[in-house]
GROMACS .gro file of N, CA and C in nm:
model
  483
    1MET      N    1   1.794  -0.440  -1.410
    1MET     CA    2   1.772  -0.298  -1.401
    1MET      C    3   1.756  -0.253  -1.255
    2LEU      N    4   1.679  -0.330  -1.177
    2LEU     CA    5   1.662  -0.298  -1.037
    2LEU      C    6   1.795  -0.303  -0.964
    3ASN      N    7   1.874  -0.409  -0.993
    3ASN     CA    8   2.004  -0.420  -0.927
    3ASN      C    9   2.094  -0.302  -0.961
    4SER      N   10   2.088  -0.257  -1.088
    4SER     CA   11   2.168  -0.141  -1.128
    4SER      C   12   2.127  -0.017  -1.050
    5ALA      N   13   1.998   0.004  -1.034
    5ALA     CA   14   1.948   0.120  -0.959
    5ALA      C   15   1.991   0.111  -0.813
    6LEU      N   16   1.983  -0.010  -0.756
    6LEU     CA   17   2.023  -0.028  -0.617
    6LEU      C   18   2.173  -0.005  -0.600
    7GLU      N   19   2.252  -0.056  -0.694
    7GLU     CA   20   2.397  -0.034  -0.688
    7GLU      C   21   2.430   0.114  -0.703
    8LEU      N   22   2.358   0.183  -0.791
    8LEU     CA   23   2.379   0.326  -0.809
    8LEU      C   24   2.346   0.401  -0.680
    9LEU      N   25   2.237   0.365  -0.615
    9LEU     CA   26   2.201   0.427  -0.488
    9LEU      C   27   2.306   0.399  -0.382
   10GLN      N   28   2.349   0.275  -0.375
   10GLN     CA   29   2.447   0.235  -0.274
   10GLN      C   30   2.582   0.302  -0.294
   11THR      N   31   2.624   0.322  -0.417
   11THR     CA   32   2.754   0.384  -0.443
   11THR      C   33   2.745   0.537  -0.454
   12SER      N   34   2.625   0.591  -0.438
   12SER     CA   35   2.608   0.736  -0.445
   12SER      C   36   2.677   0.803  -0.326
   13SER      N   37   2.690   0.935  -0.335
   13SER     CA   38   2.750   1.008  -0.223
   13SER      C   39   2.663   0.995  -0.097
   14LEU      N   40   2.532   0.984  -0.116
   14LEU     CA   41   2.443   0.963  -0.001
   14LEU      C   42   2.478   0.832   0.068
   15GLY      N   43   2.486   0.723  -0.008
   15GLY     CA   44   2.519   0.593   0.049
   15GLY      C   45   2.654   0.593   0.118
   16GLN      N   46   2.751   0.653   0.054
   16GLN     CA   47   2.885   0.659   0.113
   16GLN      C   48   2.885   0.741   0.242
   17THR      N   49   2.811   0.850   0.242
   17THR     CA   50   2.803   0.935   0.362
   17THR      C   51   2.735   0.861   0.477
   18VAL      N   52   2.624   0.796   0.448
   18VAL     CA   53   2.551   0.724   0.554
   18VAL      C   54   2.638   0.613   0.612
   19ARG      N   55   2.714   0.544   0.527
   19ARG     CA   56   2.801   0.436   0.575
   19ARG      C   57   2.919   0.488   0.657
   20SER      N   58   2.969   0.604   0.626
   20SER     CA   59   3.095   0.647   0.686
   20SER      C   60   3.082   0.754   0.794
   21ALA      N   61   2.969   0.818   0.807
   21ALA     CA   62   2.956   0.931   0.901
   21ALA      C   63   2.910   0.884   1.038
   22GLY      N   64   3.003   0.851   1.121
   22GLY     CA   65   2.982   0.818   1.261
   22GLY      C   66   2.844   0.767   1.299
   23TYR      N   67   2.768   0.852   1.363
   23TYR     CA   68   2.637   0.814   1.418
   23TYR      C   69   2.521   0.850   1.325
   24LEU      N   70   2.550   0.883   1.201
   24LEU     CA   71   2.444   0.922   1.109
   24LEU      C   72   2.342   0.811   1.088
   25TYR      N   73   2.390   0.687   1.071
   25TYR     CA   74   2.297   0.575   1.049
   25TYR      C   75   2.202   0.561   1.168
   26ALA      N   76   2.257   0.569   1.288
   26ALA     CA   77   2.174   0.556   1.409
   26ALA      C   78   2.073   0.671   1.418
   27ALA      N   79   2.117   0.792   1.383
   27ALA     CA   80   2.026   0.908   1.386
   27ALA      C   81   1.915   0.891   1.282
   28LEU      N   82   1.952   0.847   1.161
   28LEU     CA   83   1.852   0.824   1.056
   28LEU      C   84   1.752   0.717   1.099
   29GLU      N   85   1.805   0.611   1.158
   29GLU     CA   86   1.716   0.503   1.203
   29GLU      C   87   1.620   0.551   1.312
   30THR      N   88   1.668   0.637   1.400
   30THR     CA   89   1.583   0.694   1.504
   30THR      C   90   1.471   0.776   1.443
   31PHE      N   91   1.505   0.865   1.349
   31PHE     CA   92   1.402   0.947   1.286
   31PHE      C   93   1.310   0.864   1.197
   32HIS      N   94   1.362   0.754   1.142
   32HIS     CA   95   1.279   0.664   1.062
   32HIS      C   96   1.171   0.601   1.150
   33VAL      N   97   1.212   0.553   1.266
   33VAL     CA   98   1.118   0.492   1.360
   33VAL      C   99   1.016   0.595   1.409
   34LEU      N  100   1.060   0.716   1.437
   34LEU     CA  101   0.967   0.821   1.479
   34LEU      C  102   0.868   0.854   1.367
   35GLY      N  103   0.916   0.862   1.244
   35GLY     CA  104   0.828   0.887   1.130
   35GLY      C  105   0.726   0.776   1.113
   36ILE      N  106   0.772   0.651   1.126
   36ILE     CA  107   0.681   0.537   1.117
   36ILE      C  108   0.576   0.544   1.228
   37GLY      N  109   0.620   0.581   1.348
   37GLY     CA  110   0.526   0.592   1.460
   37GLY      C  111   0.418   0.696   1.432
   38LEU      N  112   0.459   0.812   1.380
   38LEU     CA  113   0.360   0.915   1.347
   38LEU      C  114   0.268   0.869   1.235
   39LEU      N  115   0.326   0.808   1.134
   39LEU     CA  116   0.248   0.761   1.019
   39LEU      C  117   0.148   0.654   1.060
   40ILE      N  118   0.198   0.548   1.116
   40ILE     CA  119   0.111   0.434   1.147
   40ILE      C  120   0.020   0.464   1.266
   41GLY      N  121   0.070   0.538   1.363
   41GLY     CA  122  -0.015   0.574   1.477
   41GLY      C  123  -0.136   0.654   1.434
   42SER      N  124  -0.113   0.755   1.351
   42SER     CA  125  -0.226   0.837   1.306
   42SER      C  126  -0.318   0.761   1.211
   43ILE      N  127  -0.260   0.678   1.126
   43ILE     CA  128  -0.342   0.599   1.034
   43ILE      C  129  -0.427   0.499   1.112
   44PHE      N  130  -0.367   0.432   1.210
   44PHE     CA  131  -0.444   0.337   1.290
   44PHE      C  132  -0.556   0.407   1.366
   45ALA      N  133  -0.531   0.528   1.417
   45ALA     CA  134  -0.636   0.601   1.487
   45ALA      C  135  -0.753   0.631   1.392
   46ILE      N  136  -0.719   0.673   1.270
   46ILE     CA  137  -0.824   0.697   1.170
   46ILE      C  138  -0.896   0.567   1.137
   47ASP      N  139  -0.819   0.461   1.113
   47ASP     CA  140  -0.880   0.333   1.077
   47ASP      C  141  -0.971   0.280   1.188
   48LEU      N  142  -0.928   0.292   1.311
   48LEU     CA  143  -1.011   0.246   1.422
   48LEU      C  144  -1.140   0.328   1.431
   49ARG      N  145  -1.129   0.457   1.402
   49ARG     CA  146  -1.250   0.540   1.401
   49ARG      C  147  -1.342   0.497   1.287
   50LEU      N  148  -1.283   0.465   1.170
   50LEU     CA  149  -1.363   0.417   1.058
   50LEU      C  150  -1.434   0.285   1.092
   51LEU      N  151  -1.372   0.208   1.179
   51LEU     CA  152  -1.433   0.082   1.222
   51LEU      C  153  -1.537   0.102   1.331
   52GLY      N  154  -1.554   0.227   1.376
   52GLY     CA  155  -1.659   0.257   1.473
   52GLY      C  156  -1.610   0.286   1.613
   53LEU      N  157  -1.482   0.266   1.640
   53LEU     CA  158  -1.428   0.294   1.773
   53LEU      C  159  -1.429   0.444   1.799
   54GLY      N  160  -1.480   0.487   1.910
   54GLY     CA  161  -1.485   0.628   1.945
   54GLY      C  162  -1.591   0.707   1.872
   55ARG      N  163  -1.687   0.638   1.817
   55ARG     CA  164  -1.789   0.707   1.736
   55ARG      C  165  -1.874   0.803   1.819
   56GLN      N  166  -1.879   0.784   1.949
   56GLN     CA  167  -1.957   0.876   2.033
   56GLN      C  168  -1.876   1.002   2.067
   57SER      N  169  -1.743   0.996   2.048
   57SER     CA  170  -1.656   1.106   2.089
   57SER      C  171  -1.613   1.197   1.976
   58VAL      N  172  -1.583   1.139   1.860
   58VAL     CA  173  -1.527   1.219   1.751
   58VAL      C  174  -1.579   1.168   1.617
   59SER      N  175  -1.609   1.260   1.530
   59SER     CA  176  -1.656   1.220   1.397
   59SER      C  177  -1.538   1.179   1.310
   60VAL      N  178  -1.566   1.105   1.206
   60VAL     CA  179  -1.462   1.067   1.110
   60VAL      C  180  -1.403   1.193   1.047
   61THR      N  181  -1.487   1.288   1.014
   61THR     CA  182  -1.442   1.413   0.953
   61THR      C  183  -1.341   1.483   1.043
   62SER      N  184  -1.370   1.493   1.169
   62SER     CA  185  -1.280   1.559   1.264
   62SER      C  186  -1.151   1.479   1.281
   63ALA      N  187  -1.162   1.349   1.292
   63ALA     CA  188  -1.043   1.265   1.305
   63ALA      C  189  -0.952   1.281   1.184
   64MET      N  190  -1.010   1.281   1.064
   64MET     CA  191  -0.931   1.296   0.942
   64MET      C  192  -0.866   1.434   0.938
   65ARG      N  193  -0.940   1.536   0.972
   65ARG     CA  194  -0.889   1.674   0.965
   65ARG      C  195  -0.768   1.691   1.057
   66HIS      N  196  -0.771   1.629   1.174
   66HIS     CA  197  -0.662   1.646   1.270
   66HIS      C  198  -0.547   1.547   1.249
   67LEU      N  199  -0.577   1.428   1.202
   67LEU     CA  200  -0.474   1.324   1.196
   67LEU      C  201  -0.405   1.309   1.059
   68LEU      N  202  -0.473   1.344   0.951
   68LEU     CA  203  -0.408   1.330   0.820
   68LEU      C  204  -0.279   1.412   0.808
   69PRO      N  205  -0.276   1.537   0.857
   69PRO     CA  206  -0.149   1.610   0.849
   69PRO      C  207  -0.035   1.540   0.925
   70VAL      N  208  -0.068   1.477   1.036
   70VAL     CA  209   0.031   1.402   1.112
   70VAL      C  210   0.081   1.283   1.031
   71SER      N  211  -0.012   1.213   0.966
   71SER     CA  212   0.029   1.097   0.885
   71SER      C  213   0.114   1.141   0.765
   72TYR      N  214   0.082   1.255   0.705
   72TYR     CA  215   0.163   1.305   0.593
   72TYR      C  216   0.305   1.338   0.640
   73PHE      N  217   0.316   1.405   0.754
   73PHE     CA  218   0.448   1.438   0.808
   73PHE      C  219   0.525   1.310   0.840
   74GLY      N  220   0.457   1.213   0.900
   74GLY     CA  221   0.523   1.086   0.931
   74GLY      C  222   0.568   1.014   0.805
   75PHE      N  223   0.484   1.015   0.701
   75PHE     CA  224   0.520   0.950   0.576
   75PHE      C  225   0.642   1.015   0.513
   76ILE      N  226   0.644   1.147   0.507
   76ILE     CA  227   0.758   1.218   0.448
   76ILE      C  228   0.886   1.188   0.526
   77THR      N  229   0.877   1.190   0.658
   77THR     CA  230   0.993   1.161   0.742
   77THR      C  231   1.040   1.018   0.720
   78ALA      N  232   0.948   0.922   0.721
   78ALA     CA  233   0.984   0.781   0.704
   78ALA      C  234   1.039   0.756   0.564
   79PHE      N  235   0.983   0.821   0.463
   79PHE     CA  236   1.029   0.801   0.325
   79PHE      C  237   1.171   0.853   0.307
   80ILE      N  238   1.196   0.976   0.350
   80ILE     CA  239   1.329   1.036   0.332
   80ILE      C  240   1.435   0.957   0.409
   81THR      N  241   1.406   0.926   0.534
   81THR     CA  242   1.504   0.851   0.613
   81THR      C  243   1.517   0.707   0.564
   82GLY      N  244   1.407   0.651   0.513
   82GLY     CA  245   1.412   0.514   0.459
   82GLY      C  246   1.501   0.505   0.337
   83VAL      N  247   1.491   0.602   0.247
   83VAL     CA  248   1.578   0.604   0.128
   83VAL      C  249   1.724   0.620   0.171
   84ALA      N  250   1.748   0.708   0.268
   84ALA     CA  251   1.885   0.728   0.316
   84ALA      C  252   1.939   0.600   0.379
   85LEU      N  253   1.858   0.533   0.460
   85LEU     CA  254   1.902   0.407   0.521
   85LEU      C  255   1.925   0.300   0.415
   86LEU      N  256   1.836   0.292   0.318
   86LEU     CA  257   1.853   0.195   0.210
   86LEU      C  258   1.981   0.220   0.134
   87SER      N  259   2.017   0.346   0.115
   87SER     CA  260   2.136   0.379   0.037
   87SER      C  261   2.264   0.321   0.098
   88ALA      N  262   2.264   0.299   0.227
   88ALA     CA  263   2.383   0.247   0.294
   88ALA      C  264   2.413   0.102   0.256
   89GLN      N  265   2.307   0.023   0.232
   89GLN     CA  266   2.325  -0.120   0.205
   89GLN      C  267   2.216  -0.170   0.110
   90ALA      N  268   2.194  -0.099   0.003
   90ALA     CA  269   2.079  -0.126  -0.084
   90ALA      C  270   2.078  -0.268  -0.140
   91THR      N  271   2.190  -0.316  -0.187
   91THR     CA  272   2.191  -0.450  -0.249
   91THR      C  273   2.170  -0.559  -0.145
   92MET      N  274   2.226  -0.541  -0.027
   92MET     CA  275   2.210  -0.641   0.079
   92MET      C  276   2.064  -0.642   0.130
   93ILE      N  277   2.006  -0.524   0.148
   93ILE     CA  278   1.868  -0.516   0.195
   93ILE      C  279   1.774  -0.576   0.091
   94ALA      N  280   1.797  -0.544  -0.036
   94ALA     CA  281   1.711  -0.596  -0.143
   94ALA      C  282   1.720  -0.747  -0.155
   95ALA      N  283   1.831  -0.805  -0.112
   95ALA     CA  284   1.848  -0.951  -0.119
   95ALA      C  285   1.774  -1.022  -0.006
   96SER      N  286   1.727  -0.948   0.092
   96SER     CA  287   1.653  -1.007   0.204
   96SER      C  288   1.521  -1.065   0.154
   97GLY      N  289   1.483  -1.176   0.210
   97GLY     CA  290   1.356  -1.238   0.173
   97GLY      C  291   1.235  -1.154   0.209
   98ALA      N  292   1.251  -1.063   0.305
   98ALA     CA  293   1.140  -0.978   0.347
   98ALA      C  294   1.125  -0.854   0.259
   99ALA      N  295   1.227  -0.819   0.182
   99ALA     CA  296   1.223  -0.696   0.101
   99ALA      C  297   1.106  -0.693   0.003
  100PRO      N  298   1.082  -0.800  -0.076
  100PRO     CA  299   0.967  -0.792  -0.166
  100PRO      C  300   0.834  -0.781  -0.092
  101TRP      N  301   0.825  -0.846   0.023
  101TRP     CA  302   0.704  -0.836   0.103
  101TRP      C  303   0.681  -0.693   0.148
  102LYS      N  304   0.787  -0.629   0.200
  102LYS     CA  305   0.773  -0.491   0.246
  102LYS      C  306   0.733  -0.401   0.129
  103PHE      N  307   0.799  -0.417   0.016
  103PHE     CA  308   0.771  -0.334  -0.100
  103PHE      C  309   0.625  -0.349  -0.144
  104TRP      N  310   0.579  -0.472  -0.163
  104TRP     CA  311   0.444  -0.492  -0.214
  104TRP      C  312   0.337  -0.456  -0.111
  105LEU      N  313   0.367  -0.473   0.015
  105LEU     CA  314   0.272  -0.429   0.118
  105LEU      C  315   0.264  -0.277   0.124
  106LEU      N  316   0.377  -0.208   0.100
  106LEU     CA  317   0.374  -0.062   0.090
  106LEU      C  318   0.289  -0.019  -0.029
  107VAL      N  319   0.305  -0.089  -0.141
  107VAL     CA  320   0.224  -0.059  -0.259
  107VAL      C  321   0.077  -0.083  -0.228
  108ALA      N  322   0.047  -0.194  -0.161
  108ALA     CA  323  -0.093  -0.225  -0.126
  108ALA      C  324  -0.150  -0.119  -0.032
  109ALA      N  325  -0.072  -0.077   0.068
  109ALA     CA  326  -0.120   0.026   0.161
  109ALA      C  327  -0.147   0.157   0.087
  110GLY      N  328  -0.058   0.194  -0.003
  110GLY     CA  329  -0.079   0.316  -0.081
  110GLY      C  330  -0.199   0.306  -0.174
  111ALA      N  331  -0.214   0.191  -0.240
  111ALA     CA  332  -0.328   0.170  -0.330
  111ALA      C  333  -0.459   0.173  -0.251
  112ASN      N  334  -0.458   0.114  -0.133
  112ASN     CA  335  -0.578   0.115  -0.049
  112ASN      C  336  -0.613   0.258  -0.008
  113ALA      N  337  -0.513   0.337   0.030
  113ALA     CA  338  -0.539   0.476   0.068
  113ALA      C  339  -0.597   0.554  -0.050
  114LEU      N  340  -0.540   0.536  -0.168
  114LEU     CA  341  -0.592   0.604  -0.287
  114LEU      C  342  -0.734   0.559  -0.318
  115ALA      N  343  -0.757   0.427  -0.308
  115ALA     CA  344  -0.892   0.374  -0.335
  115ALA      C  345  -0.992   0.432  -0.235
  116PHE      N  346  -0.952   0.445  -0.109
  116PHE     CA  347  -1.042   0.504  -0.010
  116PHE      C  348  -1.072   0.649  -0.043
  117HIS      N  349  -0.967   0.728  -0.068
  117HIS     CA  350  -0.986   0.871  -0.091
  117HIS      C  351  -1.064   0.901  -0.219
  118PHE      N  352  -1.050   0.815  -0.319
  118PHE     CA  353  -1.122   0.837  -0.444
  118PHE      C  354  -1.248   0.751  -0.455
  119GLY      N  355  -1.271   0.667  -0.354
  119GLY     CA  356  -1.389   0.581  -0.352
  119GLY      C  357  -1.479   0.619  -0.237
  120ALA      N  358  -1.481   0.536  -0.133
  120ALA     CA  359  -1.571   0.557  -0.019
  120ALA      C  360  -1.548   0.692   0.048
  121GLY      N  361  -1.424   0.737   0.051
  121GLY     CA  362  -1.394   0.864   0.117
  121GLY      C  363  -1.451   0.986   0.048
  122ARG      N  364  -1.480   0.975  -0.081
  122ARG     CA  365  -1.537   1.089  -0.154
  122ARG      C  366  -1.673   1.128  -0.100
  123GLY      N  367  -1.744   1.033  -0.047
  123GLY     CA  368  -1.877   1.061   0.007
  123GLY      C  369  -1.876   1.099   0.154
  124MET      N  370  -1.760   1.127   0.208
  124MET     CA  371  -1.749   1.154   0.351
  124MET      C  372  -1.831   1.276   0.394
  125ALA      N  373  -1.855   1.368   0.304
  125ALA     CA  374  -1.939   1.484   0.339
  125ALA      C  375  -2.078   1.439   0.384
  126GLN      N  376  -2.125   1.326   0.326
  126GLN     CA  377  -2.258   1.274   0.361
  126GLN      C  378  -2.255   1.188   0.487
  127TRP      N  379  -2.148   1.110   0.505
  127TRP     CA  380  -2.148   1.017   0.617
  127TRP      C  381  -2.042   1.045   0.724
  128GLY      N  382  -1.960   1.147   0.705
  128GLY     CA  383  -1.849   1.173   0.797
  128GLY      C  384  -1.888   1.206   0.939
  129GLU      N  385  -2.008   1.258   0.956
  129GLU     CA  386  -2.054   1.289   1.092
  129GLU      C  387  -2.136   1.174   1.151
  130ALA      N  388  -2.167   1.073   1.071
  130ALA     CA  389  -2.245   0.959   1.119
  130ALA      C  390  -2.162   0.876   1.218
  131SER      N  391  -2.230   0.806   1.304
  131SER     CA  392  -2.157   0.727   1.403
  131SER      C  393  -2.088   0.606   1.341
  132MET      N  394  -2.149   0.546   1.238
  132MET     CA  395  -2.087   0.429   1.176
  132MET      C  396  -2.069   0.456   1.027
  133PRO      N  397  -1.944   0.453   0.980
  133PRO     CA  398  -1.918   0.474   0.837
  133PRO      C  399  -1.974   0.359   0.753
  134PRO      N  400  -1.985   0.379   0.623
  134PRO     CA  401  -2.038   0.274   0.536
  134PRO      C  402  -1.944   0.153   0.528
  135PHE      N  403  -1.999   0.045   0.478
  135PHE     CA  404  -1.928  -0.083   0.471
  135PHE      C  405  -1.792  -0.072   0.403
  136PHE      N  406  -1.785  -0.007   0.286
  136PHE     CA  407  -1.659  -0.002   0.211
  136PHE      C  408  -1.553   0.081   0.283
  137ALA      N  409  -1.593   0.179   0.361
  137ALA     CA  410  -1.498   0.255   0.442
  137ALA      C  411  -1.440   0.165   0.552
  138ARG      N  412  -1.524   0.080   0.609
  138ARG     CA  413  -1.476  -0.012   0.712
  138ARG      C  414  -1.383  -0.118   0.653
  139VAL      N  415  -1.415  -0.166   0.532
  139VAL     CA  416  -1.328  -0.262   0.463
  139VAL      C  417  -1.192  -0.198   0.436
  140ALA      N  418  -1.192  -0.073   0.389
  140ALA     CA  419  -1.066  -0.002   0.364
  140ALA      C  420  -0.984   0.010   0.492
  141ALA      N  421  -1.051   0.034   0.605
  141ALA     CA  422  -0.981   0.045   0.733
  141ALA      C  423  -0.916  -0.088   0.771
  142LEU      N  424  -0.988  -0.197   0.754
  142LEU     CA  425  -0.931  -0.329   0.785
  142LEU      C  426  -0.812  -0.361   0.694
  143LEU      N  427  -0.825  -0.328   0.566
  143LEU     CA  428  -0.714  -0.351   0.472
  143LEU      C  429  -0.594  -0.264   0.509
  144SER      N  430  -0.619  -0.142   0.550
  144SER     CA  431  -0.512  -0.052   0.590
  144SER      C  432  -0.437  -0.106   0.711
  145ILE      N  433  -0.511  -0.145   0.813
  145ILE     CA  434  -0.448  -0.200   0.934
  145ILE      C  435  -0.366  -0.323   0.899
  146SER      N  436  -0.420  -0.409   0.815
  146SER     CA  437  -0.349  -0.530   0.775
  146SER      C  438  -0.222  -0.498   0.697
  147ALA      N  439  -0.233  -0.408   0.600
  147ALA     CA  440  -0.118  -0.375   0.516
  147ALA      C  441  -0.008  -0.308   0.598
  148TRP      N  442  -0.043  -0.211   0.681
  148TRP     CA  443   0.060  -0.141   0.759
  148TRP      C  444   0.122  -0.230   0.867
  149THR      N  445   0.044  -0.323   0.921
  149THR     CA  446   0.102  -0.421   1.014
  149THR      C  447   0.202  -0.508   0.940
  150GLY      N  448   0.166  -0.551   0.819
  150GLY     CA  449   0.258  -0.631   0.737
  150GLY      C  450   0.383  -0.555   0.699
  151VAL      N  451   0.370  -0.428   0.664
  151VAL     CA  452   0.487  -0.345   0.630
  151VAL      C  453   0.581  -0.338   0.750
  152THR      N  454   0.525  -0.315   0.867
  152THR     CA  455   0.605  -0.305   0.988
  152THR      C  456   0.677  -0.437   1.017
  153PHE      N  457   0.603  -0.547   1.007
  153PHE     CA  458   0.663  -0.678   1.032
  153PHE      C  459   0.773  -0.708   0.931
  154ALA      N  460   0.746  -0.685   0.803
  154ALA     CA  461   0.846  -0.711   0.699
  154ALA      C  462   0.969  -0.624   0.720
  155GLY      N  463   0.949  -0.498   0.758
  155GLY     CA  464   1.062  -0.411   0.784
  155GLY      C  465   1.149  -0.462   0.898
  156GLN      N  466   1.085  -0.515   1.001
  156GLN     CA  467   1.160  -0.571   1.113
  156GLN      C  468   1.231  -0.700   1.075
  157MET      N  469   1.179  -0.770   0.975
  157MET     CA  470   1.240  -0.897   0.932
  157MET      C  471   1.354  -0.879   0.832
  158LEU      N  472   1.374  -0.759   0.779
  158LEU     CA  473   1.478  -0.738   0.678
  158LEU      C  474   1.615  -0.792   0.719
  159PRO      N  475   1.662  -0.767   0.842
  159PRO     CA  476   1.795  -0.817   0.877
  159PRO      C  477   1.802  -0.968   0.901
  160TYR      N  478   1.686  -1.032   0.912
  160TYR     CA  479   1.684  -1.173   0.954
  160TYR      C  480   1.653  -1.272   0.844
  161THR      N  481   1.618  -1.224   0.724
  161THR     CA  482   1.581  -1.318   0.619
  161THR      C  483   1.674  -1.308   0.499
   0.00000   0.00000   0.00000
């Protein structure tokens, strides 16, 4: 079933366009990298603040308020361009040994973000201005940094495995 979906994506008009339109693949890859930079850069800044870095300068609440919109924009950009890039060579990319790692690490990063927002993050009104967030918020930050580092590494390994 997965192979059928990948083949359908690859043979779609999107896949055919990305493969055949001159510099489109390079442009998509450029915007994909920029989206990843916005996404992971803003997430890492939030995670580092959750771990206590910069606690004298900015509150967690302020960091989240300013950086979450950037991470959302980066995610949307990376997702749209990632699907377009995948459409060009979906079956070949999926056959890479790094593909399942990237997929499951993306799932883990998303699950961790949801767990934070519906778990430790729900109490941020009480601790968001404190210099050191609670233990579970710091654990979520470490898991986030680990998962997004793994996603980035696995993405870079796609052509090599």
